[in-house]
C-alpha positions as a printed Julia matrix, in Angstrom:
270×3 Matrix{Float64}:
  -2.93  33.91  -43.69
  -1.5   33.25  -40.41
   2.12  34.71  -40.15
   4.06  33.24  -36.92
   7.58  34.48  -36.4
   7.75  35.48  -40.09
   6.48  31.79  -41.27
   2.98  30.79  -42.28
   4.24  26.87  -42.56
   2.84  25.61  -39.4
   0.77  22.55  -38.42
  -0.71  21.18  -35.47
  -1.02  17.76  -33.97
  -4.14  15.69  -33.68
  -6.11  16.95  -30.82
  -4.01  19.65  -30.11
  -7.07  22.36  -30.9
 -10.6   21.96  -30.12
 -13.22  21.76  -33.08
 -13.87  25.55  -32.38
 -10.37  26.25  -32.15
  -9.48  24.52  -35.52
 -12.42  26.15  -37.05
 -11.22  29.75  -36.17
  -7.73  28.88  -36.78
  -8.31  27.67  -40.62
 -10.75  30.8   -41.31
  -7.69  33.09  -40.48
  -5.24  31.03  -42.39
  -7.33  30.84  -45.42
  -8.04  34.62  -45.59
  -6.33  36.76  -47.81
  -5.99  39.24  -44.72
  -2.37  38.9   -42.89
  -2.51  37.85  -39.32
   0.81  37.96  -37.66
   1.63  36.43  -34.18
   5.1   36.87  -32.34
   4.89  33.07  -31.33
   2.88  30.03  -31.29
   1.83  30.18  -27.86
   0.01  34.14  -28.5
  -1.89  32.19  -31.23
  -3.02  29.47  -29.07
  -4.14  32.39  -26.14
  -6.04  34.04  -28.41
  -7.98  30.78  -29.48
  -8.33  29.8   -25.99
  -9.62  33.32  -25.21
 -12.35  33.28  -27.95
 -13.55  30.41  -26.54
 -13.92  31.8   -23.15
 -15.62  34.85  -24.98
 -18.46  32.16  -26.51
 -18.92  30.34  -23.36
 -19.46  33.69  -21.52
 -21.78  34.65  -24.18
 -23.81  31.5   -23.16
 -23.72  32.1   -19.34
 -24.94  35.28  -19.73
 -27.52  34.3   -21.97
 -28.44  31.5   -19.13
 -27.99  33.67  -16.24
 -31.21  35.51  -15.85
 -29.73  39.26  -16.19
 -33.23  41.31  -17.49
 -32.6   43.79  -20.3
 -33.33  47.75  -19.39
 -32.2   50.93  -20.79
 -29.45  52.66  -18.69
 -32.32  54.94  -17.02
 -33.57  51.2   -15.62
 -30.25  49.52  -14.96
 -30.44  47.23  -12.06
 -27.0   45.55  -10.31
 -26.33  44.12   -7.09
 -25.52  46.67   -4.24
 -23.19  44.65   -2.54
 -20.24  45.01   -5.38
 -21.48  48.03   -7.55
 -22.34  51.86   -7.69
 -24.52  52.65  -10.06
 -23.75  56.2   -11.35
 -26.18  58.82  -12.93
 -25.5   57.57  -16.47
 -26.48  53.86  -15.77
 -22.8   53.15  -15.28
 -21.83  50.45  -12.82
 -18.88  51.52  -10.66
 -17.17  48.76   -8.5
 -17.39  49.42   -4.8
 -14.38  50.27   -2.99
 -12.77  47.19   -1.3
 -14.33  45.1    -3.83
 -12.26  42.63   -5.8
 -12.93  42.83   -9.38
 -13.34  39.13  -10.27
 -15.92  38.72   -7.3
 -17.97  41.38   -8.84
 -17.85  40.23  -12.24
 -18.36  36.58  -11.4
 -21.63  37.72   -9.01
 -23.54  39.14  -12.36
 -23.22  35.73  -13.9
 -24.12  33.97  -10.4
 -26.76  36.31   -9.34
 -28.58  37.26  -12.74
 -31.56  38.2   -11.8
 -29.89  41.01   -9.74
 -28.89  43.07  -12.69
 -30.35  44.63  -15.6
 -28.51  46.61  -18.43
 -28.63  47.22  -22.18
 -26.8   45.16  -24.85
 -23.71  47.37  -25.02
 -23.1   46.64  -21.69
 -23.93  42.73  -21.78
 -20.87  42.69  -24.41
 -18.39  44.25  -22.12
 -19.71  41.9   -19.32
 -18.85  39.19  -21.36
 -15.4   40.06  -22.26
 -14.31  40.87  -18.75
 -15.48  37.17  -17.78
 -13.39  35.96  -20.88
 -10.27  37.81  -19.91
 -10.97  36.62  -16.3
 -11.18  33.3   -17.38
  -8.33  33.58  -19.59
  -5.31  35.21  -17.45
  -4.18  35.26  -13.99
  -6.71  36.5   -11.52
  -4.67  38.52   -9.32
  -3.35  39.96  -12.89
  -7.24  40.9   -13.69
  -7.97  42.37  -10.27
  -4.8   44.47  -11.03
  -5.62  45.47  -14.7
  -9.47  46.05  -13.65
  -9.04  48.04  -10.33
 -10.65  50.9   -11.45
 -13.69  48.54  -13.38
 -16.33  50.84  -14.71
 -18.98  48.89  -16.52
 -20.77  50.61  -19.16
 -20.25  50.38  -23.29
 -17.58  48.97  -24.93
 -16.29  52.64  -26.34
 -16.01  53.66  -22.41
 -13.77  50.83  -21.33
  -9.9   51.32  -22.26
  -9.21  48.36  -20.08
 -10.1   46.38  -22.97
  -7.79  47.11  -25.28
 -10.31  46.86  -28.3
  -8.8   46.41  -31.64
 -11.14  48.02  -34.34
 -11.04  46.28  -38.07
 -13.44  46.34  -41.15
 -14.75  43.53  -43.24
 -17.35  41.61  -41.14
 -16.59  38.24  -43.51
 -13.25  38.46  -41.54
 -15.04  38.29  -38.21
 -14.71  34.93  -36.35
 -15.72  33.65  -33.04
 -15.17  36.19  -30.08
 -15.3   39.3   -32.15
 -17.95  42.13  -31.38
 -19.92  43.03  -34.21
 -22.85  45.79  -34.55
 -26.7   45.44  -36.19
 -27.58  48.97  -37.37
 -31.29  49.85  -37.59
 -31.39  53.3   -39.78
 -35.28  53.72  -39.65
 -35.81  52.94  -36.02
 -38.58  54.32  -33.8
 -37.26  57.26  -32.05
 -39.93  56.22  -29.01
 -37.9   53.13  -28.82
 -34.43  54.15  -28.84
 -32.71  50.78  -28.05
 -34.06  49.86  -31.14
 -31.36  51.53  -33.07
 -29.37  48.81  -33.08
 -27.84  45.57  -31.41
 -24.21  44.58  -30.3
 -23.63  41.29  -30.53
 -20.96  38.54  -30.02
 -19.95  36.29  -32.91
 -20.87  32.76  -31.98
 -19.99  29.4   -33.49
 -21.81  28.64  -36.57
 -22.79  31.89  -38.04
 -25.03  32.7   -35.22
 -24.64  35.72  -32.8
 -25.44  36.5   -28.88
 -27.2   39.54  -28.3
 -28.79  40.77  -25.04
 -31.53  42.75  -26.44
 -35.18  41.96  -26.5
 -34.4   38.48  -25.04
 -32.46  37.47  -28.49
 -29.85  34.9   -26.45
 -28.3   33.14  -29.18
 -29.7   33.76  -32.71
 -28.96  33.63  -36.37
 -28.26  36.68  -38.24
 -31.9   36.89  -40.14
 -33.48  36.5   -36.8
 -31.29  39.53  -35.24
 -32.51  41.69  -38.12
 -36.45  40.43  -38.2
 -36.52  41.55  -34.2
 -34.41  45.11  -35.06
 -37.11  45.48  -37.86
 -40.15  45.12  -35.81
 -38.84  48.59  -34.33
 -38.52  50.36  -37.62
 -40.95  53.95  -38.12
 -44.3   53.19  -40.01
 -43.37  52.96  -43.82
 -39.88  52.4   -43.47
 -38.06  51.19  -46.38
 -34.43  50.31  -45.19
 -33.97  47.17  -43.23
 -31.61  46.95  -40.22
 -28.41  45.16  -41.34
 -25.07  43.93  -40.23
 -22.22  46.74  -40.33
 -18.73  46.36  -41.48
 -16.97  47.29  -38.31
 -16.05  44.94  -35.53
 -13.93  45.01  -32.52
 -12.14  42.15  -30.36
  -9.75  42.61  -27.19
  -6.01  42.79  -28.22
  -5.32  39.27  -27.49
  -1.46  39.65  -27.6
  -1.72  42.16  -24.76
  -3.35  39.55  -22.58
  -1.39  36.93  -23.42
   1.4   38.63  -21.19
  -0.93  38.07  -18.16
  -2.22  34.18  -18.92
  -1.75  31.66  -16.31
   1.63  30.06  -15.71
   0.02  26.85  -14.88
  -1.51  26.31  -18.41
  -0.27  23.39  -20.4
   1.96  24.24  -22.96
   2.09  22.5   -26.39
   5.51  21.19  -27.7
   6.81  23.3   -30.37
   9.69  22.2   -32.75
  10.91  23.42  -35.71
  11.93  21.3   -39.04
  13.52  23.6   -41.85
  10.4   26.24  -42.62
   7.92  23.76  -40.89
   7.07  24.62  -37.12
   4.88  21.86  -35.59
   2.96  21.95  -32.85
   1.36  19.25  -30.43
  -0.67  18.73  -27.15
   1.68  17.59  -24.44
   0.78  14.69  -23.41
   1.49  13.46  -19.68
   1.47   9.46  -18.59
């Protein structure tokens, strides 16, 4: 259930939410888990940013970025320095927004693992959701690696993957993977619409749960009996935090409170 300023009685006018935003909203609203928001604006920002995470996933999938383990990572030296551990460190004097966008426009200059792909997607979504000057301020020390090493993402951990919606980051574990293929131990993915996932490893792109598991199962040791599976844990950025930095010129909806109900509709300019 979604609770905004103490009430779950919220209704949206026709056209206020996109089809995807409405699907996300309805799943969270119909859940037994309580999701609290301090304002309608914070909820709308989350729905918008989740859409941007999906769009960034699609863009990275089509960008031409190669898959590589950390030892063989590759990047554009005009924007990044590769550390000994395969991390991408932003070069001095480079605007973070320019460096992130370069990954999507010059994809063939880059190669990295699935965990870094998720990080890249999340930073791109943040960039497209907040004021660009704020993005540069928040990520001035930008270091790309896995999402466990990126405090700037302000990730929140959750359990029970049945609660996950578009824009959440999940993990497929492969418990009996072939040790000679260490990247076969699992796959970091972004949840997309229609029960599909974006995964960078093995050229997955956007695929169903069954396809991700099938691909990982090909990397198991001979005689293995335990299939790869989708784990319960998942993460997502703290949307309420990033909502503080959203663009001021974003269209604001009309919000009216009548009794116990809150009515939200798109502001139409004639």
